[in-house]
Amino acid sequence: MTELTPVPLAVLATRLFRELAQKKAAFDLPVARFFQGAATDLSIALHGQRASTPFGPAAGPHTQLAQNIVLSWLAGGRVIELKTVQIKDDLVIPRPCIDMQTIGFNVEWSQELTLAQSLEEYVKASMLIDMLKAAGWATSYGDTVFDMSVGYDLAGIRSARVRAFMAGLMDATAIVARLRDQIPASLAHLRDTPFATRISDTVTLSTFHGCPPQEIEAIAAFLLQEVGLHVVVKLNPTLLGRAQVTEILHERLGYRDLNVPAAAFDKDATWEQVTGFVGRLGALAQSLGRNFGVKFSNTLLVDNHKSFFPSSEKQMYLSGPPLHVLAMLLVGRFRQIFGDRFPVSFSGGIDAGNFADAVALGLQPVSVCSDLLKSGAYSGYARGARYLVNLVKRMKAVGAADIDQFVIKAYGHAQAALDGLALPAERMSACRAALAQGGDLRAAAGDAFATWVSAARLLNTESYVERMLVDPRYAAAHNATPPKKMGTRLTLFDCLTCDKCIPVCPNDANFVLTIPKGQLEMERLVPNGAGWRSEKAGVIALDKPWQIGVFADACNECGNCDVFCPEDGAPYLSKPLFFGSVAAWADTPERDGFAFEWLGKTLRMHGRLNGRTASVERDDHSLRYRGEGFDLHLDPADPAGTAKGRSDGPVDLTPLRIMELLRIAVTAPDAVNFISAAMAEHATNQAEKAEAKPWLS
Ligand code: SF4
Ligand code: SF4
């Protein structure tokens, strides 16, 4: 199984800026799909900071690796909820772990990187964003908030290692100084960038189903008091209670095949318990001058009734449309109790069709995971900008100059919200006049503006929840069709070349390999006296204008590209797989694949095809082809006439031909992928330092 291996900052930066210059794209997201900012003010206030949009990726597959975070940001995410970390950072996650065939399930319940790796990935992402700004690529992108996420119990969160992780994000001076030295020579002008060092001072607390309410409260109090963070507690959909969850899922939405284990309700916190600790934690935060809020919602634990995940997984986590309904009901119920006293952030089945609605309820931020994994007219991260474009349209339609004024106007409750405020007559008429004439509501309301916004949030919540409950888009019947399969099977080369596998990969592991159409002649070298004769062994036809490659270090075999690929066989399992290091390649003997290393000026390519290993060494003058039972020097233009060396019998040249084809494609000067970036970084490093240490080693 391939494992996530962070890409060094030097390689990430080399690739990012090469790709922007050569392809007008970043990590395969075209510049045209970036969210370049809007004339309308979309900013929100969050824990004493400003975020330039209310959108962000939810803690999950889009916020684990540095390149994912940069992609989320380029797509418009300005509140980055970093992937949740915990003390157990060496767990083996079952694969595949993401099932987006219909509504969305996962068993990706923990981080895959170590705490130290996670910390460095988040700092690297922040630095890459600062570099993009400093280089003039993203000057209008505004402010971004990084929100850390920790789990899952008090002992783990209090541990020295998790505390060091949090401290590292609160003051990353030392890490930034170390990484600054890794900025490649080609980007030396960016080494003096004034990088942020306080990466985050907010946290969203994620707890497992079954975490006792006393423990949730103790963790949040610890984070507020002892760590000094603003805290948001993510709550579980089981809070609605067994009867309502079952009625909504089975009767109203028609998801009769979903079953929530009884234990999930028995062990999770009840409303009474939650209202108790929310009130106490709010008071504690206030006394400390910090912020406290809640998030709806965590995913929902359900029995695994499908065969997508390994059979070892008896339960899985539900996301997508049904979770949206449950999470919004929770928002409604929470606000019935607390009004607008506490900030509420939201995640659950958000897409381009309901993002603006969630913003209109004053939910901040509105974060997304499942929808960013999907394919369509806009695929993967590119869907992010659509949320914001739609939001701007909705704001313009009601004449809202900013998010708070949008909240007041979005649902036609501006007057009703105002009527409930008991303002002095003069202020009331100023507000009414501003409403009637499309004036500035903030200026008209003065000190009363915040209460007006709060009143509108509550009325909007009631209206939206009512409307949502009868909206067929959340029902099983509308979400029952998996992506279409054509009945054909993937092979190493050629496929439908639809490219769907590229944007749906949250880690940008899949990429285009430019290989000219043609036929690859296969042959065997057969010992013939003192020399060799060539024996034809068929051809491999390459009929498509390009091929697909997979970067193993960024592939955790989550399975998402398999779901959206129209062919069977899974791109990540069928297409040429390139490892970032020989060590990783050697550690994954069950997978065919390739890796490179430099031996002075000689480039050695290791390959495994059909389980058999071979290597090809090339310098300016010669080619050495080695494998099980042979070791030859030859000119590939005339192997039979030039081969010298030893062999135990006939030598199959198929691996040599395939490896040469792939080497040329993946390292071509105009190729943009992690391997070519590593090659380029190696070359510039060699030029700058006599003792350069290549990544590919
Ligand atoms: S290549 Fe496919 S399986 Fe691998 S991480 Fe990307 S989407 Fe998941
Ligand atoms: S591997 Fe599948 S998804 Fe990727 S380009 Fe080929 S057919 Fe399309």
mmCIF file of C-alpha atoms and ligand atoms in Angstrom, residues 490 495-501 548 565-567 571 575, ligand 2:
data_model
loop_
_atom_site.group_PDB
_atom_site.id
_atom_site.type_symbol
_atom_site.label_atom_id
_atom_site.label_comp_id
_atom_site.label_asym_id
_atom_site.label_seq_id
_atom_site.Cartn_x
_atom_site.Cartn_y
_atom_site.Cartn_z
ATOM 1 C CA LEU A 490 -7.936 0.295 -17.366
ATOM 2 C CA CYS A 495 -7.927 4.985 -21.348
ATOM 3 C CA LEU A 496 -10.835 7.285 -22.076
ATOM 4 C CA THR A 497 -8.517 10.201 -21.199
ATOM 5 C CA CYS A 498 -11.401 12.056 -19.602
ATOM 6 C CA ASP A 499 -9.003 13.403 -16.930
ATOM 7 C CA LYS A 500 -11.658 13.084 -14.218
ATOM 8 C CA CYS A 501 -9.145 11.363 -11.964
ATOM 9 C CA ILE A 548 -2.125 9.307 -16.867
ATOM 10 C CA CYS A 565 -13.168 7.021 -13.353
ATOM 11 C CA PRO A 566 -15.581 5.703 -16.028
ATOM 12 C CA GLU A 567 -13.407 2.618 -16.455
ATOM 13 C CA PRO A 571 -6.396 4.781 -11.899
ATOM 14 C CA LYS A 575 -1.658 3.623 -14.152
HETATM 15 S S1 SF4 B 2 -7.784 6.892 -15.682
HETATM 16 FE FE1 SF4 B 2 -10.028 6.965 -15.752
HETATM 17 S S2 SF4 B 2 -10.566 8.983 -14.938
HETATM 18 FE FE2 SF4 B 2 -8.383 9.029 -15.437
HETATM 19 S S3 SF4 B 2 -8.318 9.855 -17.518
HETATM 20 FE FE3 SF4 B 2 -8.349 7.625 -17.703
HETATM 21 S S4 SF4 B 2 -10.514 7.087 -17.943
HETATM 22 FE FE4 SF4 B 2 -10.450 9.191 -17.173
#
